mmCIF file of C-alpha atoms and ligand atoms in Angstrom:
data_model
loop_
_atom_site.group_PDB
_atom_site.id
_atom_site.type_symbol
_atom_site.label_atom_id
_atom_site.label_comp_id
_atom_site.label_asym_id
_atom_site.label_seq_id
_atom_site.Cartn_x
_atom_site.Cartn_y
_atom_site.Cartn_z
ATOM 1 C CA UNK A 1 0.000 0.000 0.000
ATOM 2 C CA UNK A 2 1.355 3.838 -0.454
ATOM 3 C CA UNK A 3 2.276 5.100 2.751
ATOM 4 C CA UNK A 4 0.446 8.104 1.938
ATOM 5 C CA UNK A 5 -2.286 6.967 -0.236
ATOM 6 C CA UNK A 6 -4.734 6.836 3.230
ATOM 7 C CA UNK A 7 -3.799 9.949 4.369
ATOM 8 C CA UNK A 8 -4.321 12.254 1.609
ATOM 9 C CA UNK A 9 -7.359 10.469 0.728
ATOM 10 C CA UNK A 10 -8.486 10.921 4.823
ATOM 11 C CA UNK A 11 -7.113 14.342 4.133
ATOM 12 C CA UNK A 12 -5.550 13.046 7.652
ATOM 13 C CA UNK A 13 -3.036 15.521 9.248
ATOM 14 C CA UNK A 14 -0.019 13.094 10.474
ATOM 15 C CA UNK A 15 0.204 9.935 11.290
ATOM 16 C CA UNK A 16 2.852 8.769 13.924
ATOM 17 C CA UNK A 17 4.239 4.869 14.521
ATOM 18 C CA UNK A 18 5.080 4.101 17.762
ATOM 19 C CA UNK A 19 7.355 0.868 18.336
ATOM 20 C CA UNK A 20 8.888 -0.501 22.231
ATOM 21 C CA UNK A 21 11.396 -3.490 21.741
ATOM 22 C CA UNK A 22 11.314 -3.984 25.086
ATOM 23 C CA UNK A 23 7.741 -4.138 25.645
ATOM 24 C CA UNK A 24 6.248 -5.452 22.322
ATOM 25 C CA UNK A 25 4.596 -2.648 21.576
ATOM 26 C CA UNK A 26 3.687 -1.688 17.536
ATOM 27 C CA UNK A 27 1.170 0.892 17.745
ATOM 28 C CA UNK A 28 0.029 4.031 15.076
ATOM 29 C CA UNK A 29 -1.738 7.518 16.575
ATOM 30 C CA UNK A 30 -3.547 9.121 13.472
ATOM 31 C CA UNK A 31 -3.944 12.707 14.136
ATOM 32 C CA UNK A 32 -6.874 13.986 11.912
ATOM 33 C CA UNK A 33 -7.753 17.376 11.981
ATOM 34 C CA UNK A 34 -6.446 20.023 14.969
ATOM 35 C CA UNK A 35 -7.881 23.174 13.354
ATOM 36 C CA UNK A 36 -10.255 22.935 15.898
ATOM 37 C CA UNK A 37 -8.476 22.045 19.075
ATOM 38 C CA UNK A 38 -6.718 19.076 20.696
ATOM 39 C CA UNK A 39 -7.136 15.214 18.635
ATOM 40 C CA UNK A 40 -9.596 13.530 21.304
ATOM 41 C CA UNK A 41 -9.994 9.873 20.362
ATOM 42 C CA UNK A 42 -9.590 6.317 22.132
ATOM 43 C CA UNK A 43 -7.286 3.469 21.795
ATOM 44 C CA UNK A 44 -8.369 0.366 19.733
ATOM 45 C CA UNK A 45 -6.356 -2.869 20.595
ATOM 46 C CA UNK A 46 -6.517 -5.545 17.761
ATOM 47 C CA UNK A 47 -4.543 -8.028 15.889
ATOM 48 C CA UNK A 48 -4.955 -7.073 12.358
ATOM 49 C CA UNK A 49 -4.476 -8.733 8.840
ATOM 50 C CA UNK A 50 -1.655 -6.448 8.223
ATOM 51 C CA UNK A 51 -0.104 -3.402 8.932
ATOM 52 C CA UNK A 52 -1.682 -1.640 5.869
ATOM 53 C CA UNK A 53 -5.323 -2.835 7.673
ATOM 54 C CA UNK A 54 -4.020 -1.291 10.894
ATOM 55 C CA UNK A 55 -2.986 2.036 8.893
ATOM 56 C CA UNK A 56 -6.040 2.285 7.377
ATOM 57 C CA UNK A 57 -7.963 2.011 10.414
ATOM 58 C CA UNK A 58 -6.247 4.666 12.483
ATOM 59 C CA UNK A 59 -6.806 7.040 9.815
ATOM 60 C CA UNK A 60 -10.559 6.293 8.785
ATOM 61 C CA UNK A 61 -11.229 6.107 12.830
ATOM 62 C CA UNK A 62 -9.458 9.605 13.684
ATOM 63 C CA UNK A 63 -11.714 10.879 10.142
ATOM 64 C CA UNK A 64 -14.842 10.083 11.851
ATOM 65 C CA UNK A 65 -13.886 10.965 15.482
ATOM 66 C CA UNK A 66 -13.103 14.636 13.723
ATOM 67 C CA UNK A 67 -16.369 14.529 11.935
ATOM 68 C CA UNK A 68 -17.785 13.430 15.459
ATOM 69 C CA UNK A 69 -16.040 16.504 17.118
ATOM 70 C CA UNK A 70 -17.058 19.103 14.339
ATOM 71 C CA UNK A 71 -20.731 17.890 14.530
ATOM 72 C CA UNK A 72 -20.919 18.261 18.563
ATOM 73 C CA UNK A 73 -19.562 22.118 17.919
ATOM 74 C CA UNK A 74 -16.296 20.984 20.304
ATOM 75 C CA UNK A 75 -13.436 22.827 20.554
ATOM 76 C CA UNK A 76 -11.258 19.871 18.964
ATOM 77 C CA UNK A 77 -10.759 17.590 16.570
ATOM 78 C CA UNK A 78 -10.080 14.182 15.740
ATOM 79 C CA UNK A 79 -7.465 11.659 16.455
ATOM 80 C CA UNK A 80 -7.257 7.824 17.484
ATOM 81 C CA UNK A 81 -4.191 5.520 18.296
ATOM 82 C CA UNK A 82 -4.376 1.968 17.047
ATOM 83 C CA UNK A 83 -2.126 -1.144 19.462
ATOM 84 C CA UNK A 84 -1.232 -3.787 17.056
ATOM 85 C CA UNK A 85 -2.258 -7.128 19.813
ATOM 86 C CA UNK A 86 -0.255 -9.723 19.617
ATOM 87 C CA UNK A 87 0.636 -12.661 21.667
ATOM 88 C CA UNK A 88 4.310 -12.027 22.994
ATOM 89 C CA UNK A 89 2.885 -7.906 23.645
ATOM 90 C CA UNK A 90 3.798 -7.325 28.002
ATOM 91 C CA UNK A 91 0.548 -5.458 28.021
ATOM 92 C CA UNK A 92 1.387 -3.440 30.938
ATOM 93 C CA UNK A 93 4.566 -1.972 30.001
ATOM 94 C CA UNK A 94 3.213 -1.675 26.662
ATOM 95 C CA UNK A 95 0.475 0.887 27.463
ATOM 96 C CA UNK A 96 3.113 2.772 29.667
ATOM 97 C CA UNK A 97 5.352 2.862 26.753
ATOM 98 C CA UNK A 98 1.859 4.195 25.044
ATOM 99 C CA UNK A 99 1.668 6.422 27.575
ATOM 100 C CA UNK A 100 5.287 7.468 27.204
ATOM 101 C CA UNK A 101 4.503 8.326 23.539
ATOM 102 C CA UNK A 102 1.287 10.031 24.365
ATOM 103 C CA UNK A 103 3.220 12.349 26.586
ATOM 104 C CA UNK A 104 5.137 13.485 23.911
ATOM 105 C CA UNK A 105 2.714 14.961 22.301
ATOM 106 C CA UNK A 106 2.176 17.272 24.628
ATOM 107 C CA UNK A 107 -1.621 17.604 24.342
ATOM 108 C CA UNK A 108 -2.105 17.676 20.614
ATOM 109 C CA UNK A 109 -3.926 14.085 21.475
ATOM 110 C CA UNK A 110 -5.698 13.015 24.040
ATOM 111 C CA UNK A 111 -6.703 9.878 25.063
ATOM 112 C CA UNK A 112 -9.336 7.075 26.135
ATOM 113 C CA UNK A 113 -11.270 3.771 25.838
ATOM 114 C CA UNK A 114 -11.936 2.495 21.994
ATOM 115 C CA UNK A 115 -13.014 -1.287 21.168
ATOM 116 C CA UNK A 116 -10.341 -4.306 22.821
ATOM 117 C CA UNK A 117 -8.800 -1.978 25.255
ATOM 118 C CA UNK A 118 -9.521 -1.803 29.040
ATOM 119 C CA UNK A 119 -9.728 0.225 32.088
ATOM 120 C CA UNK A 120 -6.348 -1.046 33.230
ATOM 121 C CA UNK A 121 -4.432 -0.557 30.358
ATOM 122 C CA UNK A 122 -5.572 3.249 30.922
ATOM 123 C CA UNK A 123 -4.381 2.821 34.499
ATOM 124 C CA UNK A 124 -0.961 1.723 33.140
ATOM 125 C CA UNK A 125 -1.213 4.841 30.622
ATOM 126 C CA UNK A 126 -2.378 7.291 32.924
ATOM 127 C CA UNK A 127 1.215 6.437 34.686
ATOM 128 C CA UNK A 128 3.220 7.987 32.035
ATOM 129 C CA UNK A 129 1.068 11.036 30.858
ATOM 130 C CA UNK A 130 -2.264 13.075 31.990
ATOM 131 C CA UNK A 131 -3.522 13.126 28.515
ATOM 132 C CA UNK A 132 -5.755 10.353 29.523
ATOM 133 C CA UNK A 133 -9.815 10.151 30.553
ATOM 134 C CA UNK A 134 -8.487 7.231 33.065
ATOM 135 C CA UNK A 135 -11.762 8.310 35.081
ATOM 136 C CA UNK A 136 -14.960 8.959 32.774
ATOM 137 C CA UNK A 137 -17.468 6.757 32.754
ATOM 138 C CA UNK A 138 -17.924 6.175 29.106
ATOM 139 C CA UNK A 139 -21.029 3.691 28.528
ATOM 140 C CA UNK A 140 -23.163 5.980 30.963
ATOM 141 C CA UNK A 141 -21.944 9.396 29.278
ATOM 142 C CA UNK A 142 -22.391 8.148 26.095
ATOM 143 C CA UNK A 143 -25.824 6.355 26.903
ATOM 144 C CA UNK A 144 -27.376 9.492 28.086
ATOM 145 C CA UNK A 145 -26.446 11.016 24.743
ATOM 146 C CA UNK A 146 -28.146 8.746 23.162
ATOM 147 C CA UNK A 147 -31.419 9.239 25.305
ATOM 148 C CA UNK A 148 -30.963 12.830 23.962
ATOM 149 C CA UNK A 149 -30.993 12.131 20.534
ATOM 150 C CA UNK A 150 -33.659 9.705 20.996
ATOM 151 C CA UNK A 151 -36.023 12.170 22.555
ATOM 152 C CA UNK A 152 -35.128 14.704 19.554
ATOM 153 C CA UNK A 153 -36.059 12.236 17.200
ATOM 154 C CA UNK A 154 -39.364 11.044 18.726
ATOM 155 C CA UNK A 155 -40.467 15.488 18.956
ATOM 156 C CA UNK A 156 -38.911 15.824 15.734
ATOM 157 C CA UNK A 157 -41.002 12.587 14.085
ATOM 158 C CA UNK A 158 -44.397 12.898 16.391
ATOM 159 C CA UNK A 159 -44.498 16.164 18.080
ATOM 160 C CA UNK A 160 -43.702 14.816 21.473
ATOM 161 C CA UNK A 161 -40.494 13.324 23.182
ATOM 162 C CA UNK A 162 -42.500 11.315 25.991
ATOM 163 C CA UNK A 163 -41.801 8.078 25.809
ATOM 164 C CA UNK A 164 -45.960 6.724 26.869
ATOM 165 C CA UNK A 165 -46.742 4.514 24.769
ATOM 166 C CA UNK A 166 -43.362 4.044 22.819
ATOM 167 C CA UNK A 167 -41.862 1.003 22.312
ATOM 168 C CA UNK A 168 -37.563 0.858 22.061
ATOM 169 C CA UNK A 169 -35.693 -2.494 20.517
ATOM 170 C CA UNK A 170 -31.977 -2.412 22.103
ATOM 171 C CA UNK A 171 -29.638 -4.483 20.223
ATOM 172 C CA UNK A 172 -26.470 -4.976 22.642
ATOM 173 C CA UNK A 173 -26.835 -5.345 26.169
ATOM 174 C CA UNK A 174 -22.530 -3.894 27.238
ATOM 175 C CA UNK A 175 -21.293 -0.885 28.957
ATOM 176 C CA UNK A 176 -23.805 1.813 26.604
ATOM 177 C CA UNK A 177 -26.761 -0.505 25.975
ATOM 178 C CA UNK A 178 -27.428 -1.373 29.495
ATOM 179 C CA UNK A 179 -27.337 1.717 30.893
ATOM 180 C CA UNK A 180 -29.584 3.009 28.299
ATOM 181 C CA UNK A 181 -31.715 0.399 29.326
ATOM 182 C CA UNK A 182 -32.239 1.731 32.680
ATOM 183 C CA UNK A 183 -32.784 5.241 31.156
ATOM 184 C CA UNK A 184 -35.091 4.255 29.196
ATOM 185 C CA UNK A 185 -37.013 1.731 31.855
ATOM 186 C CA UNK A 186 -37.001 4.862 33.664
ATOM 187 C CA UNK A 187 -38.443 6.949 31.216
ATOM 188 C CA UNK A 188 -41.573 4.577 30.844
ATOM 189 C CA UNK A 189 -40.656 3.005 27.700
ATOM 190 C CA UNK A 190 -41.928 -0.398 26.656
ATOM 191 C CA UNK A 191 -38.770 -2.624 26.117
ATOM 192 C CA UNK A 192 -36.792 -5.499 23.839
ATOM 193 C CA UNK A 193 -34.103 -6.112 23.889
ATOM 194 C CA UNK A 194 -31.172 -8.748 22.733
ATOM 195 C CA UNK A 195 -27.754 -9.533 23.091
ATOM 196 C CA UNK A 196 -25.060 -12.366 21.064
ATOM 197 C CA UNK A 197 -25.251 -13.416 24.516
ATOM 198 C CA UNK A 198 -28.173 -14.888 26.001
ATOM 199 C CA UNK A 199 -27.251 -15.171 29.331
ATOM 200 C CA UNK A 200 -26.628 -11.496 29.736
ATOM 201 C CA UNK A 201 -29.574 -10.741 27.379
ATOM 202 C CA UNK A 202 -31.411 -12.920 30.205
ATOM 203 C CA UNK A 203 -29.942 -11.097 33.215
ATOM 204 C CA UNK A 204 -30.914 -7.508 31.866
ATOM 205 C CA UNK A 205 -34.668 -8.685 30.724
ATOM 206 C CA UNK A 206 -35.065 -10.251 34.223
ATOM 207 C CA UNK A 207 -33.705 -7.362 35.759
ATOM 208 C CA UNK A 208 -35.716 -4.556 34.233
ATOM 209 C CA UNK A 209 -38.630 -6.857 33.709
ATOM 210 C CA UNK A 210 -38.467 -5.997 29.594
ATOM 211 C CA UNK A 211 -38.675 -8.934 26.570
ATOM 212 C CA UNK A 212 -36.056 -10.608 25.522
ATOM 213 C CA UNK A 213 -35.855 -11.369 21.751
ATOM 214 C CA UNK A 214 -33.617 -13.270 19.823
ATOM 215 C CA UNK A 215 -30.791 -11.695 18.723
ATOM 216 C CA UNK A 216 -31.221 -12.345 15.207
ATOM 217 C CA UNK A 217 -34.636 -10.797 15.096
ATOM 218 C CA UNK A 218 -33.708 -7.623 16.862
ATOM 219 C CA UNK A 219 -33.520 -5.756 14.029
ATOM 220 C CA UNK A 220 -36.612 -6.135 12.407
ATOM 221 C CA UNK A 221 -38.668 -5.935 16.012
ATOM 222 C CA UNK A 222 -41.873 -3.796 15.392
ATOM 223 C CA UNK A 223 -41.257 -0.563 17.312
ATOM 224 C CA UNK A 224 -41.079 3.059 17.480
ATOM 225 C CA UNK A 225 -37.571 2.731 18.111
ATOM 226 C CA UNK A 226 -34.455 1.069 17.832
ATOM 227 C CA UNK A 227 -31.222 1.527 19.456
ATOM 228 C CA UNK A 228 -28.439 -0.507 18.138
ATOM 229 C CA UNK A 229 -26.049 -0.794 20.575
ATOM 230 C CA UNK A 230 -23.894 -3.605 19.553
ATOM 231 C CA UNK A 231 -21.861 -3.806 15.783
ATOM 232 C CA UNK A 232 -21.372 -1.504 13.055
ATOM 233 C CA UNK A 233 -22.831 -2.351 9.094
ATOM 234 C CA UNK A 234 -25.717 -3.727 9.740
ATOM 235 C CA UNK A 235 -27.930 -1.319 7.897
ATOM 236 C CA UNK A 236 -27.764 -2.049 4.082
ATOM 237 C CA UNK A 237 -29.304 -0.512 0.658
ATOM 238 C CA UNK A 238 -31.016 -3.762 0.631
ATOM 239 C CA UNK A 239 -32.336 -4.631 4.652
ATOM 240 C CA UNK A 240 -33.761 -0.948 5.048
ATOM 241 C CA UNK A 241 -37.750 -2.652 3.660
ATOM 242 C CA UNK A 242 -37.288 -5.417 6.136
ATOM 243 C CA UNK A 243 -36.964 -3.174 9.124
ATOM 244 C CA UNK A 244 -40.288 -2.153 11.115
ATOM 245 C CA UNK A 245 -39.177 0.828 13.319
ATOM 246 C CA UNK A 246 -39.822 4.474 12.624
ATOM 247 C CA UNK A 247 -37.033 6.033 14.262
ATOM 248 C CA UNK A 248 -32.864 4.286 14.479
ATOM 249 C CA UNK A 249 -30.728 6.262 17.030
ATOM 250 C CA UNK A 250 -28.072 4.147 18.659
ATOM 251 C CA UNK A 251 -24.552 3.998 20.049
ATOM 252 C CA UNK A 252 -22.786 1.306 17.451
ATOM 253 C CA UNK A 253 -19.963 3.153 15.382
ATOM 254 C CA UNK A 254 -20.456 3.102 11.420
ATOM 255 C CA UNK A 255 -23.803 1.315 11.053
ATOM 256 C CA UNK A 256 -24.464 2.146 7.560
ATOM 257 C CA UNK A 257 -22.822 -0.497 5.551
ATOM 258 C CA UNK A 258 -22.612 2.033 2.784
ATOM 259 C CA UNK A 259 -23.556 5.687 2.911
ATOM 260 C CA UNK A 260 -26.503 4.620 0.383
ATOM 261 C CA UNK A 261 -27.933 2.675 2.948
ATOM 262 C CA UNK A 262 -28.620 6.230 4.443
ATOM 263 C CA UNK A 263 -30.734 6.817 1.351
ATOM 264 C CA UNK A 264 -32.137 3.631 1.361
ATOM 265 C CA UNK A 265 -33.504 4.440 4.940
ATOM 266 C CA UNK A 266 -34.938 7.669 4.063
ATOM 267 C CA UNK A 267 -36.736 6.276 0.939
ATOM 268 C CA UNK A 268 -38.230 3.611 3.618
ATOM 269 C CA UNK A 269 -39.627 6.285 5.933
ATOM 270 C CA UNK A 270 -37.413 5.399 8.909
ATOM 271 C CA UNK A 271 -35.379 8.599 10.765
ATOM 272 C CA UNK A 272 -32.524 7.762 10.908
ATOM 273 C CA UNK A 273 -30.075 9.341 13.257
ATOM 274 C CA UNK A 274 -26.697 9.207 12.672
ATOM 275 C CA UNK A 275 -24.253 7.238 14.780
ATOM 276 C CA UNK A 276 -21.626 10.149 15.296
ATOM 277 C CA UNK A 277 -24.135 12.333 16.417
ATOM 278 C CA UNK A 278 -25.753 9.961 18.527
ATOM 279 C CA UNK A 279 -22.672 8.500 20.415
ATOM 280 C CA UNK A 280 -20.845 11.755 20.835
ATOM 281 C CA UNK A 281 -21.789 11.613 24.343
ATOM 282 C CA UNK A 282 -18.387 10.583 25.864
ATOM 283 C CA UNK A 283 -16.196 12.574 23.868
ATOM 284 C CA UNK A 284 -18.161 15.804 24.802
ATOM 285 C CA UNK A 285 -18.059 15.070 28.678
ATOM 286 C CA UNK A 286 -14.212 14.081 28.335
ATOM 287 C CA UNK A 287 -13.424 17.280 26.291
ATOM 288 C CA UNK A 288 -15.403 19.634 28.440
ATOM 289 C CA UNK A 289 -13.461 18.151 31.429
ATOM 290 C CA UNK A 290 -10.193 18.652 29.804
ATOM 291 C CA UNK A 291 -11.035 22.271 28.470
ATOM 292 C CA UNK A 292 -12.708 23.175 32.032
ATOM 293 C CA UNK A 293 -9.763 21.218 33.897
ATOM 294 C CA UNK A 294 -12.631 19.604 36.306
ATOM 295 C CA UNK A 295 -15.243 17.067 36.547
ATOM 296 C CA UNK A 296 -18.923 18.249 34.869
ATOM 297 C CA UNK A 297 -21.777 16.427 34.732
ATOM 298 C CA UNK A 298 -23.072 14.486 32.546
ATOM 299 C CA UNK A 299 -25.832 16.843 31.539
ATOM 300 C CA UNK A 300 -23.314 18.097 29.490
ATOM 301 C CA UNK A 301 -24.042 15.274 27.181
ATOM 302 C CA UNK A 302 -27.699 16.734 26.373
ATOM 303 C CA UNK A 303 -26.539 19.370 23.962
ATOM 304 C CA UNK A 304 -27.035 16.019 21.439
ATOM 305 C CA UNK A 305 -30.706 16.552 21.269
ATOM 306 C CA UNK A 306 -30.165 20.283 19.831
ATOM 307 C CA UNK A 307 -27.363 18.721 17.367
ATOM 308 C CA UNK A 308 -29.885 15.983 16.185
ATOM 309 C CA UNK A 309 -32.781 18.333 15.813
ATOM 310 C CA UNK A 310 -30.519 20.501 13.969
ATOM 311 C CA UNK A 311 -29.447 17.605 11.671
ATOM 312 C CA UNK A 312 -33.389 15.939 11.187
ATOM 313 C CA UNK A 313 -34.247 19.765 10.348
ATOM 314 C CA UNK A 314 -31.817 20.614 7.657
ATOM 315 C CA UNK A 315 -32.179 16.831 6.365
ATOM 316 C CA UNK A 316 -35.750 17.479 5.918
ATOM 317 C CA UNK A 317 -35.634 20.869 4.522
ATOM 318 C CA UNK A 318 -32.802 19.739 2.396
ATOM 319 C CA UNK A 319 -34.695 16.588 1.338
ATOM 320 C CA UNK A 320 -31.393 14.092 1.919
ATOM 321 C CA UNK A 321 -30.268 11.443 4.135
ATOM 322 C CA UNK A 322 -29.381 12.429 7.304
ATOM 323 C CA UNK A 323 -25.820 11.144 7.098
ATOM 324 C CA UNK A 324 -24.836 12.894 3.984
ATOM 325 C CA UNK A 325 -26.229 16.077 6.196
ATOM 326 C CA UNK A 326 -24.333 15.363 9.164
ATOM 327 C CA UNK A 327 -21.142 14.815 6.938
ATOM 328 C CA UNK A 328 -21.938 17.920 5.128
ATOM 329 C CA UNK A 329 -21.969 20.072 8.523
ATOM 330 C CA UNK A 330 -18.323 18.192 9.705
ATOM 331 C CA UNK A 331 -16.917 19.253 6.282
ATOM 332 C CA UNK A 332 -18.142 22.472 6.557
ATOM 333 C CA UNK A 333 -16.652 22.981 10.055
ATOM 334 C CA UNK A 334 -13.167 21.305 9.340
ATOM 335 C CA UNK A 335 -12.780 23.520 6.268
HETATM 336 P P1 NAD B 401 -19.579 -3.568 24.656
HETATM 337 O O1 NAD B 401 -18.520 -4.404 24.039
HETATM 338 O O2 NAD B 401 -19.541 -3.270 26.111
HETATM 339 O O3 NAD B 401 -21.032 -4.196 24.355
HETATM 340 C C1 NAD B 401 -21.417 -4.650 23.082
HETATM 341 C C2 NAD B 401 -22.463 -5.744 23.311
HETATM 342 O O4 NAD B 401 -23.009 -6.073 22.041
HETATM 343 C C3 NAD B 401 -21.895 -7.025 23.916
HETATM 344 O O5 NAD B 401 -22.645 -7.382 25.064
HETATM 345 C C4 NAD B 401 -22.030 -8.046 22.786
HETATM 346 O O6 NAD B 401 -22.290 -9.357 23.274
HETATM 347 C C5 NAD B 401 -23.205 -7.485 22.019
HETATM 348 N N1 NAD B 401 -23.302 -7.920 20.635
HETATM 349 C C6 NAD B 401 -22.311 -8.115 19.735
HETATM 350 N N2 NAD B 401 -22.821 -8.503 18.573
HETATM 351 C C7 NAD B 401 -24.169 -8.567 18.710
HETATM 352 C C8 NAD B 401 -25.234 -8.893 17.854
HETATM 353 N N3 NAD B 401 -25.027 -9.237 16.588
HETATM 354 N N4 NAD B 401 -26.490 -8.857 18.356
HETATM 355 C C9 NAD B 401 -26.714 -8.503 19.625
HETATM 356 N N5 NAD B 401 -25.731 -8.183 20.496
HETATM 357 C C10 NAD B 401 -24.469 -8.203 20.043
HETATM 358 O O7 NAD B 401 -19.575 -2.218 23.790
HETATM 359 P P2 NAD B 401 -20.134 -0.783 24.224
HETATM 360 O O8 NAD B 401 -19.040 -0.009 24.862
HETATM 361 O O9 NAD B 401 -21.437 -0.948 24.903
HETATM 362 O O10 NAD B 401 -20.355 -0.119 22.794
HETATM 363 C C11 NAD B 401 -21.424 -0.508 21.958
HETATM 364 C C12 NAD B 401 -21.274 0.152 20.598
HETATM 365 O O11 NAD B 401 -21.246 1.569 20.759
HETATM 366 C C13 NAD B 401 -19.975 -0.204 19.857
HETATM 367 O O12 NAD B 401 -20.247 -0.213 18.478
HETATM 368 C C14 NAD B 401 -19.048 0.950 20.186
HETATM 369 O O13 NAD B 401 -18.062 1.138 19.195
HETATM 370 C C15 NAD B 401 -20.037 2.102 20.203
HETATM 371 N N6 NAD B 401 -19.607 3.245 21.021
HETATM 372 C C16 NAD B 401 -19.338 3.067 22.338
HETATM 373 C C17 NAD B 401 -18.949 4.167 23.099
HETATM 374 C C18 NAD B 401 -18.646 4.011 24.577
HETATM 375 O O14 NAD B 401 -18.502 5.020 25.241
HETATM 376 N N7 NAD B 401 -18.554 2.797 25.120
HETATM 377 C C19 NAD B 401 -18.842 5.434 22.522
HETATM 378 C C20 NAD B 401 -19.152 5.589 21.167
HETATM 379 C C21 NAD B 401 -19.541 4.481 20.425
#
């Protein structure tokens, strides 16, 4: 693969390979777009194919966590770090050798949780540098975001953002989909939900007293709404006729297959919210913290339901899909 060839089609800022003999450690930070402010994005620990796979990502991932940033109105932009995993990696003193690295950046990036890395491995991070949110809570901060855009997309599509009589499908039962759970249990709604697995999809429908449905048939659950919670791709040009909600808004990263799967939902009648503005949550409580230099709450997170009612508006005035409008108002931003 051209080194380059990602980047300047990305139109990604720098990217920066980070290598410890000692500890194992292979890992890329992909700094997007700083116009803004500060790169905030997390750390995704994989094996990959190859390195090219592993370039790729980091770029694409810091893309969207700019477009993510840009949407929210944050003062930053985007960034993400990528740990090739492999079997002989000493995980500890690898993520303090991340850390190390991190440090040197001297706040152009900062730092958290992405997919395949854990709370410790921040721990060993937030040894080496303070460009690190070691402490948010990032399933609840980013669940109540998605409440928010829920309850923007339920006034913007009936007129009302109670939740009486309105039914909510979660696919993925982890750290964001069970919270929102309980936020939604809360809120009154009438519940389904489904996990890959069963036993937790059990524990949470016993729990909050909600229906459990397979997790294959999740998707196409008759409901008002449905919150996917779980894996990216999974709407298609071709599945958007076989689903029976009126309203998506969920946490998974990337769940258009193809951006004319965004289309595809529109032409089906569905509102369709899109993932970066829905899951923003997190990286708006973690960059207020770092910009205020103190804890705030989480109703920080709420300023999602004025983003997505700005987004459903212009999408409907505009008559496109919402995710070529959301990507139109990032581009417009970063430029
Ligand atoms: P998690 O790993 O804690 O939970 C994901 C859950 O989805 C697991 O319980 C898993 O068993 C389940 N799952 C996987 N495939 C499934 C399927 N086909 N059907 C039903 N369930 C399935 O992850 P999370 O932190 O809750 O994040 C959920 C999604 O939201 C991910 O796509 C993640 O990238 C995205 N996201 C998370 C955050 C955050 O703050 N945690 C922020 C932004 C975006």
């Amino acid at each position: 693969m051209p080194l380059f060839k990602v980047l300047d089609e990305c139109n990604c800022q720098s990217l920066t390979f980070v290598s410890d003999a000692a500890s194992g450690l292979n890992a890329l930070v992909a700094l997007h777009n700083t116009r803004r402010g500060p790169a905030f994005g997390g750390i995704r620990t994989l094996s990959y194919q190859s390195q090219s796979a592993a370039v790729t990502d980091a770029v694409r991932l810091a893309q969207a966590m700019s477009y993510k940033a840009a949407v929210a109105d944050l003062p930053a932009g985007g960034g993400k770090c990528v740990v090739i995993k492999t079997d002989n990696m000493d995980r500890p003193a690898a993520f303090r050798a991340l850390g190390r690295a991190i440090e040197q950046f001297g706040g152009r990036y900062f730092t958290g949780l992405d997919v395949g890395t854990t709370h410790d491995d921040l721990v060993e991070i937030a040894k080496e540098t303070k460009y690190v949110a070691k402490d948010l809570d990032f399933g609840k901060a980013t669940a109540r975001g998605v409440m928010a855009a829920i309850k923007a997309a339920l006034k913007h599509r009936f007129g009302s953002e109670s939740f009486e009589g309105r039914s909510v499908a979660v696919q993925g039962l982890g750290a964001v989909g069970a919270e929102l759970v309980t936020m939604l249990s809360a809120e009154g709604a009438e519940l389904f939900v489904a996990d890959a697995d069963q036993k937790l999809a059990a524990e949470v429908g016993e729990k909050m007293e909600c229906e459990v449905v397979n997790a294959a048939r999740i998707l196409s659950q008759q409901v008002d709404v449905l919150a996917p919670c779980a894996l990216g791709s999974i709407f298609t040009a071709q599945n958007a006729d076989s689903l029976r909600c009126q309203v998506i808004a969920g946490s998974a990263n990337n769940q258009l297959a193809t951006p004319a799967a965004g289309e595809a939902l529109r032409k089906a009648g569905i509102t369709f919210v899109p993932d970066y503005v829905a899951n923003a949550g997190a990286l708006i409580k973690g960059v207020s913290e770092y910009a205020q230099g103190h804890e705030v709450g989480f109703d920080v997170v709420d300023r999602i339901h004025a983003t997505t009612t700005m987004v459903l508006e212009r999408a409907a005035r505009e008559d496109k899909p919402t995710n070529e409008v959301a990507d139109a108002i990032a581009r417009e931003r970063l430029a």
